[in-house]
Amino acid sequence: MNIAIVIGISNYFNYSEGQEIIAPQKDASRIDKLLKATQKYQNILYITENTTATSVKDQIRSFLQSYDKQEIEIEEVFYYFSGHGILEDQEFYMLCSDYDKSKKNTTTLQNSEIDSFIRVLEPKLTVKIIDACFSGYRYLKDNSFGYGGNISSEKTLKNVIFMASSHDDQQSQMMGEDSFFTAKFIEGALSVKIGGKVLYRDIQGFIADEFRSMITQRPFFTTQNTGTEVFTEYTEAMQALREEFYPETIGEIENEDLLQQEKDGILGEAKSLDDKVLVDKIDKILAKQDALFVEEGVINTTLEDIKKTLLNYKISDQIVDTFYQINFSWDKKLSDIAKSPKLLRMADIENWSDKYLIKVDRKTETVQQPVSNFSRQLLGFAFFESMGMGEVEKQKPYSLRASHSLPYDVVLIEFQPNNKLSLSPFFGIIALVHSETQILILFHKGIMIKDAWRHFTIDWDSLNWNKQNYRWKDIIQNPTILWEKFLNETIQEIREYLVELT
């Protein structure tokens, strides 16, 4: 029997780093969908509400003890957590909603405590996925300085796979409403199948590739297993979930896979083929790649047509139209919205400058690098001070700009109240990042904040971006992709805001 525990804690009552983080609850929901799509787990404990420590521990104990009492043989326990985390005294703590620094042991889930809960069942395989800052916790009994290693032997924890989103001196990054590590775990699980099977080690490999260029965050993997453990047989439900999570890129991904297979075939056959056959095969590959290109003039015309459509746009919702008017502006550039820290972080993490016609400007900063508790206790804090090892130079993004301009890079949409001083204005942003064949569309919608007497502005620090990737050919064929769904969602949000006033 296979069972799972999925925990996402977004609300924090007392934690100084923020009372709410959107990503964990979203992360848990997506992981829950993934596990259900595998059709492997007979029961999943899903916790995103009532997330005080007492409540969470009670739910976990009750869930696991129910199987202990039935004396059911457990093949696998899958444990997932997303939320805040801290590392102290060689112990990693997953913070619950009521976290209190002075009551650390009773307002958190300790990593070793989760082990003790699971150990009772003596599962053949324990999988722990932790998406939290400082989560790369080494519970080792050897003196290895390498990344990873073997988990200390426990009689009742036979095989263990531990994946943490970052090392014990690093913070974990978010992309809009998703945590980057969880997003890549899910993407890997839905895309790396060998002979119809998805292995845990293949998911690890996918994640490692996605993080290979990051300095500020590197996942941490620790295993005590054979390396052949199967996450799941690839199911039709997983294929459907892949299409749900990546609806706009699924065809593109499959086409790229087919192209790569054809390229691999050419390389394998090159020695046995004569030049004429080889030329024909190469020509077919290039024809498929060239078909993705669209003339610049066609792109510009399409964008100008979209602009004309939006300038004539009328709010169809009667309630919203009564109280708000819509205004569009086209003069902002990508460099103007780069004042959003999360946008810059996303551009840096995803290497936009390698994929799109965009420049990410970086500068070198000297920052205080946290020293891991493991190293501090091993070598002593005085050692690090004497060696000046607390400070490091890091390259950080500070601006971005398009290296090739479109008729417009950013559409700013404002919904201003119609002579109602007690109503707040809303806004939406559509930003375009592009290559010659692809376009990444960034979206954010929200409410403006008051910063002066009867004056509202955008709080750039708080913006959470959603994004969709398309081929230019898709936009040419269906220009409403660029704006229709986003505008409808924004208007619906304003409608709900007005209805709540009643």
Short mmCIF file of C-alpha atoms in Angstrom, two decimals:
data_model
loop_
_atom_site.label_atom_id
_atom_site.label_comp_id
_atom_site.label_asym_id
_atom_site.label_seq_id
_atom_site.Cartn_x
_atom_site.Cartn_y
_atom_site.Cartn_z
CA MET A 1 0.00 0.00 0.00
CA ASN A 2 1.20 3.53 -0.82
CA ILE A 3 0.14 6.58 1.19
CA ALA A 4 1.04 10.28 1.10
CA ILE A 5 1.01 13.38 3.29
CA VAL A 6 0.85 16.79 1.56
CA ILE A 7 1.20 19.97 3.63
CA GLY A 8 1.16 23.59 2.40
CA ILE A 9 1.25 26.39 4.99
CA SER A 10 0.61 29.89 3.65
CA ASN A 11 -0.77 31.72 6.71
CA TYR A 12 1.58 32.73 9.53
CA PHE A 13 0.28 34.61 12.54
CA ASN A 14 3.46 35.91 14.15
CA TYR A 15 6.31 35.25 11.74
CA SER A 16 8.29 38.41 10.98
CA GLU A 17 9.05 37.49 7.34
CA GLY A 18 5.43 37.83 6.35
CA GLN A 19 2.06 36.72 7.59
CA GLU A 20 1.07 35.14 4.30
CA ILE A 21 2.95 33.58 1.41
CA ILE A 22 0.75 32.52 -1.48
CA ALA A 23 2.94 29.80 -2.97
CA PRO A 24 2.76 26.95 -0.37
CA GLN A 25 -1.00 26.47 -0.63
CA LYS A 26 -0.77 26.52 -4.44
CA ASP A 27 2.21 24.15 -4.31
CA ALA A 28 0.33 21.65 -2.17
CA SER A 29 -2.69 21.75 -4.46
CA ARG A 30 -0.58 20.97 -7.52
CA ILE A 31 1.33 18.18 -5.75
CA ASP A 32 -1.99 16.70 -4.61
CA LYS A 33 -3.25 16.72 -8.21
CA LEU A 34 -0.01 15.09 -9.38
CA LEU A 35 -0.17 12.30 -6.80
CA LYS A 36 -3.80 11.58 -7.63
CA ALA A 37 -2.96 11.48 -11.34
CA THR A 38 -0.36 8.75 -10.72
CA GLN A 39 -3.18 6.53 -9.37
CA LYS A 40 -0.52 5.04 -7.10
CA TYR A 41 -1.48 6.34 -3.66
CA GLN A 42 -4.45 4.73 -1.97
CA ASN A 43 -4.84 7.56 0.55
CA ILE A 44 -3.53 11.14 0.69
CA LEU A 45 -3.64 13.34 3.80
CA TYR A 46 -3.97 16.89 2.44
CA ILE A 47 -3.39 19.77 4.87
CA THR A 48 -3.66 23.44 3.88
CA GLU A 49 -6.19 24.59 6.49
CA ASN A 50 -6.04 24.45 10.30
CA THR A 51 -2.26 24.56 10.12
CA THR A 52 -1.30 25.25 13.72
CA ALA A 53 1.32 22.83 15.00
CA THR A 54 -1.05 20.96 17.31
CA SER A 55 -3.61 20.47 14.55
CA VAL A 56 -1.07 19.35 11.94
CA LYS A 57 0.64 16.91 14.30
CA ASP A 58 -2.67 15.46 15.41
CA GLN A 59 -3.73 14.93 11.80
CA ILE A 60 -0.44 13.25 10.88
CA ARG A 61 -0.43 10.98 13.94
CA SER A 62 -4.05 9.95 13.42
CA PHE A 63 -3.47 9.28 9.72
CA LEU A 64 -0.39 7.11 10.25
CA GLN A 65 -1.63 5.32 13.35
CA SER A 66 -4.73 4.16 11.50
CA TYR A 67 -2.47 2.05 9.27
CA ASP A 68 -0.31 0.84 12.15
CA LYS A 69 -3.38 -0.53 13.93
CA GLN A 70 -4.50 -2.36 10.79
CA GLU A 71 -1.07 -3.95 10.41
CA ILE A 72 -1.08 -3.11 6.70
CA GLU A 73 2.22 -3.50 4.87
CA ILE A 74 3.26 -0.06 3.60
CA GLU A 75 5.29 0.03 0.40
CA GLU A 76 5.84 3.80 0.32
CA VAL A 77 5.17 6.89 2.41
CA PHE A 78 5.42 10.11 0.38
CA TYR A 79 5.76 13.26 2.54
CA TYR A 80 5.62 16.79 1.08
CA PHE A 81 5.91 20.15 2.86
CA SER A 82 5.89 23.72 1.52
CA GLY A 83 6.19 26.73 3.82
CA HIS A 84 8.70 28.58 5.97
CA GLY A 85 11.63 26.68 7.45
CA ILE A 86 14.59 27.32 9.77
CA LEU A 87 17.72 25.35 10.63
CA GLU A 88 19.08 25.46 14.17
CA ASP A 89 21.33 23.18 16.19
CA GLN A 90 21.61 20.61 13.37
CA GLU A 91 17.83 20.22 13.24
CA PHE A 92 15.51 21.46 10.50
CA TYR A 93 12.14 22.88 11.57
CA MET A 94 9.08 23.25 9.33
CA LEU A 95 7.16 26.23 10.68
CA CYS A 96 3.45 25.98 11.38
CA SER A 97 0.97 28.87 11.32
CA ASP A 98 1.38 29.61 15.04
CA TYR A 99 5.19 29.57 14.96
CA ASP A 100 6.70 31.31 17.97
CA LYS A 101 10.48 31.54 18.27
CA SER A 102 10.26 31.11 22.05
CA LYS A 103 8.21 27.91 21.57
CA LYS A 104 10.14 26.46 18.70
CA ASN A 105 9.63 22.79 19.52
CA THR A 106 5.88 23.04 19.99
CA THR A 107 5.02 25.35 17.06
CA THR A 108 6.97 23.54 14.33
CA LEU A 109 7.36 20.13 12.72
CA GLN A 110 10.88 18.85 13.29
CA ASN A 111 12.38 16.80 10.50
CA SER A 112 13.40 14.09 12.97
CA GLU A 113 9.89 14.17 14.43
CA ILE A 114 8.38 13.37 11.04
CA ASP A 115 10.82 10.47 10.77
CA SER A 116 9.62 9.14 14.11
CA PHE A 117 5.99 9.36 12.96
CA ILE A 118 6.73 7.46 9.73
CA ARG A 119 9.10 4.95 11.33
CA VAL A 120 6.25 3.25 13.16
CA LEU A 121 4.92 1.90 9.86
CA GLU A 122 8.30 0.51 8.71
CA PRO A 123 7.67 1.46 5.06
CA LYS A 124 9.85 -0.10 2.37
CA LEU A 125 10.43 3.40 0.91
CA THR A 126 10.15 6.84 2.50
CA VAL A 127 10.13 9.86 0.18
CA LYS A 128 10.41 13.35 1.69
CA ILE A 129 10.08 16.46 -0.50
CA ILE A 130 10.68 19.75 1.36
CA ASP A 131 10.23 23.15 -0.30
CA ALA A 132 11.39 25.68 2.31
CA CYS A 133 14.34 27.93 2.99
CA PHE A 134 17.42 26.29 4.59
CA SER A 135 15.90 22.82 4.07
CA GLY A 136 19.04 21.02 2.84
CA TYR A 137 19.48 19.36 6.19
CA ARG A 138 22.22 16.73 6.55
CA TYR A 139 21.12 14.07 8.94
CA LEU A 140 24.30 12.08 8.36
CA LYS A 141 26.51 9.93 10.53
CA ASP A 142 29.59 10.20 8.34
CA ASN A 143 32.00 13.13 7.90
CA SER A 144 31.39 13.70 4.21
CA PHE A 145 31.75 17.27 2.98
CA GLY A 146 30.06 16.46 -0.33
CA TYR A 147 26.59 17.40 -1.36
CA GLY A 148 24.29 14.56 -0.48
CA GLY A 149 25.34 11.31 1.10
CA ASN A 150 23.78 8.40 2.93
CA ILE A 151 21.15 8.92 5.59
CA SER A 152 22.00 7.55 9.00
CA SER A 153 20.83 3.99 9.30
CA GLU A 154 17.53 3.45 11.04
CA LYS A 155 16.20 -0.07 11.41
CA THR A 156 12.70 0.89 10.40
CA LEU A 157 13.52 3.48 7.71
CA LYS A 158 14.86 1.17 5.04
CA ASN A 159 15.11 3.11 1.80
CA VAL A 160 14.88 6.90 1.91
CA ILE A 161 14.80 9.60 -0.76
CA PHE A 162 15.14 13.16 0.55
CA MET A 163 14.81 16.16 -1.80
CA ALA A 164 15.20 19.65 -0.36
CA SER A 165 14.67 22.84 -2.33
CA SER A 166 17.90 24.51 -1.15
CA HIS A 167 21.05 24.00 0.85
CA ASP A 168 21.04 24.76 4.57
CA ASP A 169 22.41 28.28 4.04
CA GLN A 170 20.15 29.27 1.12
CA GLN A 171 16.66 30.64 0.67
CA SER A 172 14.14 29.11 -1.73
CA GLN A 173 12.76 31.17 -4.59
CA MET A 174 9.18 31.73 -5.73
CA MET A 175 7.86 32.46 -9.23
CA GLY A 176 4.58 34.30 -8.98
CA GLU A 177 2.24 31.96 -7.11
CA ASP A 178 4.49 28.89 -7.44
CA SER A 179 7.67 27.84 -5.69
CA PHE A 180 10.39 27.24 -8.28
CA PHE A 181 11.55 23.90 -6.81
CA THR A 182 8.04 22.42 -6.58
CA ALA A 183 7.23 23.64 -10.09
CA LYS A 184 10.29 21.82 -11.41
CA PHE A 185 9.54 18.65 -9.44
CA ILE A 186 6.08 18.54 -11.03
CA GLU A 187 7.39 19.39 -14.50
CA GLY A 188 10.02 16.67 -14.19
CA ALA A 189 7.48 14.11 -12.99
CA LEU A 190 5.25 14.89 -15.98
CA SER A 191 7.98 14.89 -18.62
CA VAL A 192 10.78 12.41 -17.80
CA LYS A 193 9.42 8.95 -18.54
CA ILE A 194 11.64 6.11 -19.67
CA GLY A 195 9.77 3.20 -21.16
CA GLY A 196 6.54 4.38 -19.57
CA LYS A 197 8.05 4.68 -16.08
CA VAL A 198 9.04 7.77 -14.09
CA LEU A 199 11.95 7.12 -11.73
CA TYR A 200 12.77 9.33 -8.76
CA ARG A 201 16.37 9.61 -9.92
CA ASP A 202 15.18 10.94 -13.31
CA ILE A 203 13.11 13.62 -11.57
CA GLN A 204 16.22 14.55 -9.54
CA GLY A 205 18.23 14.78 -12.76
CA PHE A 206 15.62 17.05 -14.35
CA ILE A 207 15.60 19.34 -11.32
CA ALA A 208 19.41 19.47 -11.21
CA ASP A 209 19.51 20.52 -14.88
CA GLU A 210 16.94 23.27 -14.30
CA PHE A 211 18.95 24.73 -11.39
CA ARG A 212 22.40 24.27 -12.91
CA SER A 213 23.01 27.97 -13.55
CA MET A 214 21.62 29.26 -10.24
CA ILE A 215 23.98 30.50 -7.54
CA THR A 216 21.49 31.58 -4.88
CA GLN A 217 19.57 28.29 -4.73
CA ARG A 218 20.70 24.72 -5.34
CA PRO A 219 18.52 21.73 -4.45
CA PHE A 220 19.92 19.20 -2.01
CA PHE A 221 19.41 15.47 -2.51
CA THR A 222 20.17 12.77 0.04
CA THR A 223 19.38 9.14 -0.63
CA GLN A 224 19.67 5.69 0.84
CA ASN A 225 18.21 3.58 -1.92
CA THR A 226 18.97 1.49 -4.99
CA GLY A 227 18.45 4.31 -7.51
CA THR A 228 15.83 2.31 -9.38
CA GLU A 229 12.80 3.34 -7.29
CA VAL A 230 9.80 4.13 -9.48
CA PHE A 231 7.73 7.22 -8.75
CA THR A 232 4.97 5.97 -11.02
CA GLU A 233 3.96 4.31 -14.23
CA TYR A 234 3.04 7.13 -16.61
CA THR A 235 -0.77 7.29 -16.74
CA GLU A 236 -3.33 8.87 -19.03
CA ALA A 237 -4.35 11.05 -16.08
CA MET A 238 -0.77 12.36 -15.90
CA GLN A 239 -0.86 13.19 -19.60
CA ALA A 240 -4.14 15.05 -19.04
CA LEU A 241 -2.58 16.89 -16.09
CA ARG A 242 0.40 17.83 -18.22
CA GLU A 243 -1.97 19.35 -20.76
CA GLU A 244 -3.83 21.17 -17.95
CA PHE A 245 -0.67 22.63 -16.39
CA TYR A 246 1.09 23.43 -19.68
CA PRO A 247 -1.73 23.88 -22.22
CA GLU A 248 0.07 26.34 -24.46
CA THR A 249 3.45 24.61 -24.56
CA ILE A 250 2.42 20.96 -24.76
CA GLY A 251 2.39 20.86 -28.55
CA GLU A 252 5.62 22.80 -28.71
CA ILE A 253 7.31 20.44 -26.23
CA GLU A 254 6.16 17.37 -28.14
CA ASN A 255 7.30 18.87 -31.45
CA GLU A 256 10.70 19.65 -29.93
CA ASP A 257 10.91 16.08 -28.61
CA LEU A 258 10.19 14.71 -32.07
CA LEU A 259 12.74 17.04 -33.64
CA GLN A 260 15.35 15.95 -31.13
CA GLN A 261 14.57 12.30 -31.82
CA GLU A 262 15.03 12.92 -35.53
CA LYS A 263 18.33 14.72 -34.88
CA ASP A 264 19.51 11.85 -32.70
CA GLY A 265 18.54 9.45 -35.46
CA ILE A 266 20.59 11.38 -37.98
CA LEU A 267 23.63 11.33 -35.70
CA GLY A 268 23.25 7.59 -35.21
CA GLU A 269 22.84 6.89 -38.91
CA ALA A 270 25.33 9.42 -40.27
CA LYS A 271 28.12 6.89 -40.82
CA SER A 272 25.92 4.47 -42.74
CA LEU A 273 24.04 6.99 -44.92
CA ASP A 274 25.27 8.43 -48.18
CA ASP A 275 25.49 12.20 -48.49
CA LYS A 276 22.32 12.60 -50.55
CA VAL A 277 20.11 10.79 -48.00
CA LEU A 278 21.78 12.69 -45.16
CA VAL A 279 21.15 16.03 -46.88
CA ASP A 280 17.47 15.15 -47.34
CA LYS A 281 17.08 14.29 -43.64
CA ILE A 282 18.84 17.48 -42.51
CA ASP A 283 16.72 19.53 -44.91
CA LYS A 284 13.49 18.13 -43.39
CA ILE A 285 14.67 18.98 -39.87
CA LEU A 286 15.54 22.54 -40.88
CA ALA A 287 12.21 22.95 -42.68
CA LYS A 288 10.33 22.12 -39.46
CA GLN A 289 12.44 24.57 -37.47
CA ASP A 290 12.12 27.31 -40.08
CA ALA A 291 8.34 26.89 -40.06
CA LEU A 292 8.28 28.41 -36.56
CA PHE A 293 9.59 31.76 -37.82
CA VAL A 294 7.19 34.60 -38.60
CA GLU A 295 8.05 37.73 -40.56
CA GLU A 296 8.62 40.75 -38.33
CA GLY A 297 6.15 42.82 -40.34
CA VAL A 298 3.38 40.28 -39.70
CA ILE A 299 4.10 40.37 -35.96
CA ASN A 300 4.05 44.16 -35.89
CA THR A 301 0.79 44.31 -37.82
CA THR A 302 -0.83 41.82 -35.45
CA LEU A 303 0.25 43.81 -32.39
CA GLU A 304 -1.05 47.06 -33.92
CA ASP A 305 -4.39 45.36 -34.66
CA ILE A 306 -4.58 44.19 -31.04
CA LYS A 307 -3.93 47.74 -29.90
CA LYS A 308 -6.78 49.07 -32.04
CA THR A 309 -9.11 46.39 -30.65
CA LEU A 310 -8.25 47.25 -27.05
CA LEU A 311 -8.67 50.99 -27.60
CA ASN A 312 -12.28 50.24 -28.59
CA TYR A 313 -12.80 47.76 -25.75
CA LYS A 314 -16.01 48.12 -23.74
CA ILE A 315 -16.58 46.62 -20.30
CA SER A 316 -19.32 44.05 -20.77
CA ASP A 317 -20.10 43.54 -17.09
CA GLN A 318 -22.88 45.99 -16.19
CA ILE A 319 -21.90 46.36 -12.52
CA VAL A 320 -18.22 47.03 -13.25
CA ASP A 321 -19.08 49.33 -16.16
CA THR A 322 -21.33 51.40 -13.90
CA PHE A 323 -18.60 52.18 -11.40
CA TYR A 324 -15.34 51.97 -13.41
CA GLN A 325 -13.86 53.19 -16.66
CA ILE A 326 -11.00 51.42 -18.44
CA ASN A 327 -7.85 53.15 -19.73
CA PHE A 328 -4.93 51.69 -21.69
CA SER A 329 -1.39 53.03 -21.99
CA TRP A 330 1.38 51.70 -24.23
CA ASP A 331 4.42 53.81 -23.43
CA LYS A 332 6.05 51.71 -20.70
CA LYS A 333 9.05 49.51 -21.49
CA LEU A 334 10.31 46.31 -19.89
CA SER A 335 12.95 48.44 -18.18
CA ASP A 336 10.12 50.38 -16.46
CA ILE A 337 8.52 47.32 -14.90
CA ALA A 338 11.90 45.82 -13.94
CA LYS A 339 11.46 47.70 -10.67
CA SER A 340 9.47 44.59 -9.68
CA PRO A 341 11.94 42.42 -7.68
CA LYS A 342 10.05 39.21 -8.45
CA LEU A 343 10.15 39.91 -12.17
CA LEU A 344 13.91 40.41 -12.04
CA ARG A 345 14.36 37.25 -10.00
CA MET A 346 12.26 35.28 -12.49
CA ALA A 347 14.31 36.61 -15.42
CA ASP A 348 17.52 35.64 -13.64
CA ILE A 349 16.39 32.18 -12.52
CA GLU A 350 14.99 31.22 -15.93
CA ASN A 351 17.91 32.64 -17.96
CA TRP A 352 15.71 34.81 -20.16
CA SER A 353 18.75 36.39 -21.81
CA ASP A 354 19.62 32.95 -23.28
CA LYS A 355 16.10 32.28 -24.59
CA TYR A 356 14.74 35.67 -25.65
CA LEU A 357 15.80 38.96 -27.19
CA ILE A 358 16.39 40.53 -23.81
CA LYS A 359 19.31 41.81 -21.73
CA VAL A 360 19.44 41.20 -17.99
CA ASP A 361 21.87 43.69 -16.45
CA ARG A 362 23.76 42.50 -13.38
CA LYS A 363 25.99 44.14 -10.82
CA THR A 364 28.40 42.73 -8.28
CA GLU A 365 27.49 43.10 -4.63
CA THR A 366 29.30 42.04 -1.49
CA VAL A 367 26.83 40.25 0.74
CA GLN A 368 26.98 38.49 4.08
CA GLN A 369 26.83 34.81 3.29
CA PRO A 370 25.21 32.69 6.03
CA VAL A 371 27.55 29.97 7.26
CA SER A 372 25.82 26.62 7.62
CA ASN A 373 25.32 25.33 11.14
CA PHE A 374 27.03 22.10 10.11
CA SER A 375 30.24 23.93 9.11
CA ARG A 376 30.07 26.39 12.00
CA GLN A 377 29.89 23.66 14.57
CA LEU A 378 32.58 21.60 12.85
CA LEU A 379 35.17 24.37 12.38
CA GLY A 380 34.05 27.02 14.85
CA PHE A 381 32.64 30.48 14.23
CA ALA A 382 35.99 32.17 14.99
CA PHE A 383 37.56 30.27 12.09
CA PHE A 384 35.12 31.80 9.59
CA GLU A 385 35.61 35.30 11.03
CA SER A 386 39.40 35.03 10.82
CA MET A 387 39.21 33.80 7.21
CA GLY A 388 36.69 36.48 6.20
CA MET A 389 34.47 33.72 4.86
CA GLY A 390 31.23 35.37 5.89
CA GLU A 391 31.33 37.81 2.96
CA VAL A 392 31.03 36.83 -0.68
CA GLU A 393 30.64 38.69 -3.96
CA LYS A 394 27.53 37.83 -5.94
CA GLN A 395 26.14 38.87 -9.28
CA LYS A 396 22.62 40.21 -8.84
CA PRO A 397 20.18 41.40 -11.54
CA TYR A 398 19.18 45.05 -11.24
CA SER A 399 17.45 45.80 -14.55
CA LEU A 400 16.29 44.26 -17.82
CA ARG A 401 15.56 45.62 -21.27
CA ALA A 402 14.51 44.36 -24.67
CA SER A 403 17.34 44.08 -27.19
CA HIS A 404 14.78 44.25 -30.01
CA SER A 405 11.72 46.44 -29.62
CA LEU A 406 8.19 45.53 -30.59
CA PRO A 407 5.52 48.19 -31.31
CA TYR A 408 4.99 47.95 -27.53
CA ASP A 409 6.49 45.78 -24.79
CA VAL A 410 4.03 46.57 -21.99
CA VAL A 411 0.29 47.24 -21.85
CA LEU A 412 -0.78 49.03 -18.67
CA ILE A 413 -4.53 48.76 -18.01
CA GLU A 414 -6.17 50.96 -15.37
CA PHE A 415 -9.70 50.67 -14.04
CA GLN A 416 -10.48 54.07 -12.52
CA PRO A 417 -13.61 54.68 -10.38
CA ASN A 418 -16.33 56.85 -11.88
CA ASN A 419 -16.47 59.74 -9.38
CA LYS A 420 -16.64 57.43 -6.36
CA LEU A 421 -14.03 58.54 -3.86
CA SER A 422 -14.43 55.49 -1.65
CA LEU A 423 -13.58 53.03 -4.45
CA SER A 424 -10.00 51.94 -5.08
CA PRO A 425 -8.61 51.77 -8.62
CA PHE A 426 -7.49 48.46 -10.12
CA PHE A 427 -4.79 47.79 -12.67
CA GLY A 428 -3.46 45.05 -14.94
CA ILE A 429 -0.13 44.65 -16.70
CA ILE A 430 0.58 42.60 -19.81
CA ALA A 431 4.31 42.42 -20.65
CA LEU A 432 5.87 40.78 -23.70
CA VAL A 433 9.24 39.01 -23.72
CA HIS A 434 10.04 37.50 -27.09
CA SER A 435 12.42 35.72 -29.42
CA GLU A 436 12.07 35.36 -33.18
CA THR A 437 9.80 32.33 -32.76
CA GLN A 438 8.42 32.48 -29.20
CA ILE A 439 6.65 34.98 -26.96
CA LEU A 440 6.49 34.84 -23.17
CA ILE A 441 3.47 36.81 -21.92
CA LEU A 442 3.62 38.06 -18.32
CA PHE A 443 0.46 39.01 -16.44
CA HIS A 444 -0.31 40.73 -13.16
CA LYS A 445 -3.58 42.16 -11.89
CA GLY A 446 -4.28 43.86 -8.60
CA ILE A 447 -5.51 46.83 -6.65
CA MET A 448 -3.61 50.10 -6.40
CA ILE A 449 -2.44 51.42 -3.04
CA LYS A 450 -2.91 54.96 -1.72
CA ASP A 451 0.41 56.79 -1.30
CA ALA A 452 -0.78 60.40 -0.99
CA TRP A 453 -3.91 62.54 -0.71
CA ARG A 454 -6.33 61.04 -3.23
CA HIS A 455 -3.44 59.52 -5.15
CA PHE A 456 -2.91 55.84 -5.88
CA THR A 457 0.11 53.97 -7.22
CA ILE A 458 1.36 50.46 -7.99
CA ASP A 459 3.24 48.64 -5.24
CA TRP A 460 5.97 47.12 -7.40
CA ASP A 461 7.52 45.14 -4.55
CA SER A 462 4.36 43.08 -4.08
CA LEU A 463 3.69 42.07 -7.70
CA ASN A 464 3.31 38.32 -8.35
CA TRP A 465 3.61 37.44 -12.02
CA ASN A 466 1.86 34.72 -13.98
CA LYS A 467 3.22 33.74 -17.36
CA GLN A 468 2.32 31.80 -20.50
CA ASN A 469 4.60 30.78 -23.36
CA TYR A 470 3.34 30.76 -26.95
CA ARG A 471 4.69 30.51 -30.46
CA TRP A 472 4.34 33.69 -32.47
CA LYS A 473 2.31 31.62 -34.94
CA ASP A 474 -0.28 31.01 -32.21
CA ILE A 475 -0.67 34.75 -31.60
CA ILE A 476 -0.96 35.48 -35.32
CA GLN A 477 -3.72 32.88 -35.66
CA ASN A 478 -5.57 33.89 -32.48
CA PRO A 479 -4.65 37.41 -31.30
CA THR A 480 -7.17 37.36 -28.43
CA ILE A 481 -4.80 35.02 -26.57
CA LEU A 482 -2.82 38.11 -25.62
CA TRP A 483 -5.56 39.84 -23.66
CA GLU A 484 -9.06 38.29 -23.59
CA LYS A 485 -8.81 35.78 -20.72
CA PHE A 486 -6.73 38.17 -18.60
CA LEU A 487 -9.16 41.06 -19.01
CA ASN A 488 -12.15 38.84 -18.22
CA GLU A 489 -10.46 37.59 -15.03
CA THR A 490 -9.59 41.15 -13.97
CA ILE A 491 -13.15 42.38 -14.52
CA GLN A 492 -14.50 39.40 -12.57
CA GLU A 493 -12.16 40.27 -9.68
CA ILE A 494 -13.47 43.87 -9.67
CA ARG A 495 -17.05 42.62 -9.78
CA GLU A 496 -16.41 40.46 -6.69
CA TYR A 497 -14.86 43.47 -4.95
CA LEU A 498 -18.00 45.53 -5.63
CA VAL A 499 -20.40 42.77 -4.65
CA GLU A 500 -18.61 42.37 -1.31
CA LEU A 501 -19.57 45.96 -0.50
CA THR A 502 -23.24 45.00 -0.28
#
